[in-house]
Tab-separated table of C-alpha atoms in Angstrom:
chain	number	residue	atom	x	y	z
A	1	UNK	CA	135.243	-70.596	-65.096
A	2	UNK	CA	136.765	-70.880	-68.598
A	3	UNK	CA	135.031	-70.196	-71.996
A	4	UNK	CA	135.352	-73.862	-72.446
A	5	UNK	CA	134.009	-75.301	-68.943
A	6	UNK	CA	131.272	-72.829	-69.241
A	7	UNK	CA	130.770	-73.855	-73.238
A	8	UNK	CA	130.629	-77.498	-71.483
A	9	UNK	CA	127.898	-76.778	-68.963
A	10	UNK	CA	125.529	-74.894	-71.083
A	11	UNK	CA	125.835	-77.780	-73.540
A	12	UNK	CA	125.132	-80.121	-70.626
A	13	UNK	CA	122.152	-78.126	-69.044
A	14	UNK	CA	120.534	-78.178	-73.213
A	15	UNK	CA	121.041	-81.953	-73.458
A	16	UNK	CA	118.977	-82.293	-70.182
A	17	UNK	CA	116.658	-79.531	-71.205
A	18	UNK	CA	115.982	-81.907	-74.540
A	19	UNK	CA	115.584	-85.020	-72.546
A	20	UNK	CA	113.672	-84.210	-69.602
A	21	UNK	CA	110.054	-84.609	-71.404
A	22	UNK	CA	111.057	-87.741	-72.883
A	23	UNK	CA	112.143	-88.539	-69.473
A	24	UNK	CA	109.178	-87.618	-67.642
A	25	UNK	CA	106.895	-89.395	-70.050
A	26	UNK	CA	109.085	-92.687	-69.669
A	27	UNK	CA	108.577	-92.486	-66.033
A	28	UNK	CA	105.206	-92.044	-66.352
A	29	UNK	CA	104.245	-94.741	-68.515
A	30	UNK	CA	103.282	-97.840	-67.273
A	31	UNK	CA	105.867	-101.009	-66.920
A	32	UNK	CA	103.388	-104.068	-67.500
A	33	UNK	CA	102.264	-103.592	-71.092
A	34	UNK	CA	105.346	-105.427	-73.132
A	35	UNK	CA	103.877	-107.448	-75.246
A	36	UNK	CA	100.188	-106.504	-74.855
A	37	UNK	CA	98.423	-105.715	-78.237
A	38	UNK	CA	96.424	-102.659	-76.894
A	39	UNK	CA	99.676	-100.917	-75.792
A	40	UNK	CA	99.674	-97.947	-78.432
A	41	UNK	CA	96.363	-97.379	-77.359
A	42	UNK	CA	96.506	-97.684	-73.349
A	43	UNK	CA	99.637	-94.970	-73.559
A	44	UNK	CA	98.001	-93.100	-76.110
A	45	UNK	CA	94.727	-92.351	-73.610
A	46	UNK	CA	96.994	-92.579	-70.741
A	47	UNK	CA	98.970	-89.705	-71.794
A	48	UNK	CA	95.729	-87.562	-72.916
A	49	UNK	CA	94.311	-87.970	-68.787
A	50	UNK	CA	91.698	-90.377	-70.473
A	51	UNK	CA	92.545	-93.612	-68.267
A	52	UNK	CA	94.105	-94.297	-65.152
A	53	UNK	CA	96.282	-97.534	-64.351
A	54	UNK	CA	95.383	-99.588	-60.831
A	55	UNK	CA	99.066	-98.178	-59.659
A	56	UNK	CA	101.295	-95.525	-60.639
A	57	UNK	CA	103.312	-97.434	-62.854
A	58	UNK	CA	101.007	-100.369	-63.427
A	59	UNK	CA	98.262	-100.750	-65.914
A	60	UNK	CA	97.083	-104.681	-64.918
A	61	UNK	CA	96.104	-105.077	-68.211
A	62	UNK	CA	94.612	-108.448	-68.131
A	63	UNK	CA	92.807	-107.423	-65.014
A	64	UNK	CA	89.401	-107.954	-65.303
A	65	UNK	CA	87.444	-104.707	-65.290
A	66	UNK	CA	84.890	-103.467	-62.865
A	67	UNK	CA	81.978	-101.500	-63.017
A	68	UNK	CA	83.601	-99.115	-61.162
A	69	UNK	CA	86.313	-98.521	-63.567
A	70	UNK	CA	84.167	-99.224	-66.730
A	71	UNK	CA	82.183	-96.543	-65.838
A	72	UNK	CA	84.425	-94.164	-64.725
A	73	UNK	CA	86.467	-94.606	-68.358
A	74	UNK	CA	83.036	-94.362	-70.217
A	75	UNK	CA	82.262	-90.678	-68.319
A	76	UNK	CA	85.588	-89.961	-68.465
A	77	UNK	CA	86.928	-90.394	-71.830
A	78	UNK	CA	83.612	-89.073	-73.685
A	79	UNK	CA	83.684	-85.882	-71.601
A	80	UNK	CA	79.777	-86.539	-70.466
A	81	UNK	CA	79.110	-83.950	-67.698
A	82	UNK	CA	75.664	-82.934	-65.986
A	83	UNK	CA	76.079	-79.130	-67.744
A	84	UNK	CA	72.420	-77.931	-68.663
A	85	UNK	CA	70.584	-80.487	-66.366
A	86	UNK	CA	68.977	-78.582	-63.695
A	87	UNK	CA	68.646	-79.889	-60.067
A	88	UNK	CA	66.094	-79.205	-57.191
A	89	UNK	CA	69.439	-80.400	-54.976
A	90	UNK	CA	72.597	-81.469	-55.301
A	91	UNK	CA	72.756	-85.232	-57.023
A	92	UNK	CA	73.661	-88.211	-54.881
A	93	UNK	CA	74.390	-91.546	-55.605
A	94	UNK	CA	72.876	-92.824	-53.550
A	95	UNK	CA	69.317	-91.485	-54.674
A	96	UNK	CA	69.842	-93.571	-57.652
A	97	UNK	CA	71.892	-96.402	-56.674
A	98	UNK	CA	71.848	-98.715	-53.823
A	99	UNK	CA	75.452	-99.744	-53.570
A	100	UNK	CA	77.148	-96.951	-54.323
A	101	UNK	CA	78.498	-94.684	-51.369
A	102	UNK	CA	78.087	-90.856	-51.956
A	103	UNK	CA	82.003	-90.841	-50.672
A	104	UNK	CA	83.232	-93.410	-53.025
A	105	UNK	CA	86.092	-92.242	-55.660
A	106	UNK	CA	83.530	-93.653	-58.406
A	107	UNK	CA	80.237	-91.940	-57.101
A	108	UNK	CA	80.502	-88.948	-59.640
A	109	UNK	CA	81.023	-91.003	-62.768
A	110	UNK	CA	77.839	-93.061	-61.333
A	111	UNK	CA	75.728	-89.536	-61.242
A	112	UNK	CA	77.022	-88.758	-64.559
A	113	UNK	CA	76.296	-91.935	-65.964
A	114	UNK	CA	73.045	-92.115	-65.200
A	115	UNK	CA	71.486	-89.042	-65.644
A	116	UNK	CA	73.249	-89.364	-69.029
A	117	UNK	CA	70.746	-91.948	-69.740
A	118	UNK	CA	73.145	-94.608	-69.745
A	119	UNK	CA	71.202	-97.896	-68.098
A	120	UNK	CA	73.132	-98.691	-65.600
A	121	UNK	CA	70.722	-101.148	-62.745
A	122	UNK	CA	70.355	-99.355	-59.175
A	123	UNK	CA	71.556	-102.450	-57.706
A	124	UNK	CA	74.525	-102.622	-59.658
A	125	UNK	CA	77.800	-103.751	-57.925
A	126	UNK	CA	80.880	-100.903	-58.321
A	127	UNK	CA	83.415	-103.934	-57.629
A	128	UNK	CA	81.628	-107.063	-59.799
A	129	UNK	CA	83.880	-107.684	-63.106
A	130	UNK	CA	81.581	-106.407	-66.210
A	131	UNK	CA	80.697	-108.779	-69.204
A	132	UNK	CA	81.720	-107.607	-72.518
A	133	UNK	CA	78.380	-106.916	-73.288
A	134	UNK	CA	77.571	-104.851	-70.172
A	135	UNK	CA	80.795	-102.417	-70.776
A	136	UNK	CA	80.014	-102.256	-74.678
A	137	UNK	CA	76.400	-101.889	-73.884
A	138	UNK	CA	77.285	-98.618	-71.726
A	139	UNK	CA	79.688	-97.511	-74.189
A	140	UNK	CA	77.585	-97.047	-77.160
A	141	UNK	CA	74.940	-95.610	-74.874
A	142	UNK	CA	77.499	-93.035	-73.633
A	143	UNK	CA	78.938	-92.165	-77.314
A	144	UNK	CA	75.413	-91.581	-78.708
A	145	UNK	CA	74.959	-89.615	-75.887
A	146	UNK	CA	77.783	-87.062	-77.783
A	147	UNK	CA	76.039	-86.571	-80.407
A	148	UNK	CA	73.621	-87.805	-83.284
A	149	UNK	CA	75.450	-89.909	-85.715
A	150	UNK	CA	74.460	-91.990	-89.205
A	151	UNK	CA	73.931	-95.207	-89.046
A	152	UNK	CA	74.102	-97.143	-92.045
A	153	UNK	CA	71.796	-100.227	-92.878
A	154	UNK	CA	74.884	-102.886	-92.873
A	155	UNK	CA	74.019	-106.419	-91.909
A	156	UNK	CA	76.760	-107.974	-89.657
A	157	UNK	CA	76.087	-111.917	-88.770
A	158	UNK	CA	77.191	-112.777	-84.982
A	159	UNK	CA	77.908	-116.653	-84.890
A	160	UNK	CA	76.819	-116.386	-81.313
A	161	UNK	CA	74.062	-113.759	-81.115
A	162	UNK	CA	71.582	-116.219	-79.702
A	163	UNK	CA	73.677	-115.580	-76.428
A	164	UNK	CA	73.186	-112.286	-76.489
A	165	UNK	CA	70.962	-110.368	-73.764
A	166	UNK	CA	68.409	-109.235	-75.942
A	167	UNK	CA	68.174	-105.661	-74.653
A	168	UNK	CA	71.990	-105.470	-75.737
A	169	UNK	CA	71.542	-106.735	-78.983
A	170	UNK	CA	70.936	-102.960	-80.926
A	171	UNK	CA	73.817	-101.176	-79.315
A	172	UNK	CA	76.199	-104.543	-79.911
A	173	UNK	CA	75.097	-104.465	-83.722
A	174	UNK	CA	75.686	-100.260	-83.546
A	175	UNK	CA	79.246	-100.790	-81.833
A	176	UNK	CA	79.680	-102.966	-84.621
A	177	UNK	CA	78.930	-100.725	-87.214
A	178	UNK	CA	81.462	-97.947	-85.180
A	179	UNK	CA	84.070	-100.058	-85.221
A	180	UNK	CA	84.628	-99.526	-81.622
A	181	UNK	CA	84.694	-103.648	-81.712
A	182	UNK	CA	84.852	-106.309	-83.725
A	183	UNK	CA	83.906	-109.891	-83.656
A	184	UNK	CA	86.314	-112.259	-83.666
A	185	UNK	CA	87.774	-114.759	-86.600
A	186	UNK	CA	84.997	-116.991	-86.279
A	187	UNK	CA	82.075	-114.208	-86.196
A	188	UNK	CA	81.805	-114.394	-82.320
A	189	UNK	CA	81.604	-111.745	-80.118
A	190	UNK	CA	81.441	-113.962	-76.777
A	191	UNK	CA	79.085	-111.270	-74.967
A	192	UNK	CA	79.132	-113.087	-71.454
A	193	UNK	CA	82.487	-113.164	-71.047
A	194	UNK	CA	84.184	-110.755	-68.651
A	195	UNK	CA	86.283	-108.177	-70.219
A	196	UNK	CA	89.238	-107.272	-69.287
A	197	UNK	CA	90.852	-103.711	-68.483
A	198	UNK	CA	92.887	-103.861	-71.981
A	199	UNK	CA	90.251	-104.647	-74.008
A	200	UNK	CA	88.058	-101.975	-72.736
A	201	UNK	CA	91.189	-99.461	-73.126
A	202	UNK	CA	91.222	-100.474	-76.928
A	203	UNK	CA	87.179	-99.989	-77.003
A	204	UNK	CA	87.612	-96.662	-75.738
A	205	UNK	CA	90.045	-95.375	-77.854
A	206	UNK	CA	88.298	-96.037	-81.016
A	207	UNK	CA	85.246	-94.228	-79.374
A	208	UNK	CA	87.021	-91.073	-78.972
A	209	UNK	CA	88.278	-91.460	-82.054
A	210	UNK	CA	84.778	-92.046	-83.603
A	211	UNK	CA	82.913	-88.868	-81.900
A	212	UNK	CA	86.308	-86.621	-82.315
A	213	UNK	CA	86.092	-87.656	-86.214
A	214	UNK	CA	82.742	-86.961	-86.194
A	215	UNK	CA	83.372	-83.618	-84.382
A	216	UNK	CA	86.272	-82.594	-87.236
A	217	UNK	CA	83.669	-82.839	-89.885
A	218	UNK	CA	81.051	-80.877	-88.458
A	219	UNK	CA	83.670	-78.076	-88.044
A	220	UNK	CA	84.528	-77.909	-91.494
A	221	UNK	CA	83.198	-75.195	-93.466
């Protein structure tokens, strides 16, 4: 091979070299979020491990969410783990929930969640769509679960608070003051309605960004 073939093919093999993360990280990404407003955010956790999409290359992003995969996102993304609980024997979901199988893909999350204080009912339903309520209820219950954190005295008015299950209505007003959601134009936060997978993305990614902020200040000297 000639000095300039083999200049060539090293030149070649760098180019690819250069490309191939870009590459890889194109074909991992998902192919139905054009135009969706959470995008930034879904890749952003997708590419940290922190959410999972309902296909390889799919996201479903106006999917509605289940308590499956609310609850799996919520234990996943916030790193909640059962480290310095101590166990008589090994936890089962089943000893804690009535429709949960020990087998299922979600059953861990389940464990975690709940002996992570989170309120989750026994009788809960792993496939039944969550309400916005239900998945932000869990959510501030699994953040505070990271950590104690201050919580000013703001007053927030929600147009529609009246519809509001009243043993939501504390961690709604505290997600509030996180900023891990915000009402709409009109003051609303529409707490019965069911959420969908993009929304809760966008929820969880200002929650990790919330404790890890949080974390970066207590490690300052």
């Amino acid at each position: 091979m000639n000095k300039l073939l083999q200049g060539a093919v090293v030149i070649a093999a760098l180019i690819g070299l250069a490309a191939s993360p870009s590459q890889i990280y194109a074909d991992d990404s998902f192919k139905d979020l054009t135009g969706v407003q959470e995008k930034e955010k879904i890749e952003s956790l997708h590419a940290r491990g922190l959410v999972q999409g309902m296909t390889g290359d799919e996201f479903r992003p106006q999917a509605a969410l289940t308590a499956s995969q609310g609850v799996t996102m919520i234990v996943k993304s916030l790193k909640l783990n059962l480290d310095g609980i101590a166990f008589i024997k090994k936890p089962e979901a089943k000893d804690v929930f009535t429709r949960v199988a020990n087998d299922a893909w979600y059953a861990q999350p389940f464990i975690v969640a709940h002996y992570n204080e989170l309120d989750i009912p026994a009788s809960i339903e792993p496939g039944r769509t969550l309400t916005r309520e239900e998945f932000i209820h869990y959510l501030v219950q699994g953040i505070e679960r990271t950590g104690a954190y201050p919580l000013p005295k703001i007053y927030i008015q929600i147009k529609d608070e009246a519809s509001i299950t009243p043993s939501y209505q504390g961690t709604i007003e505290r997600a509030l003051v996180y900023k891990v959601t915000a009402l709409d134009p009109e003051g609303n936060i529409h707490p019965k309605d069911p959420i969908s997978r993009a929304e809760a993305a966008a929820m969880i990614y200002e929650a990790v960004a919330f404790v890890e902020s949080h974390e970066q200040v207590k490690s300052q000297p």
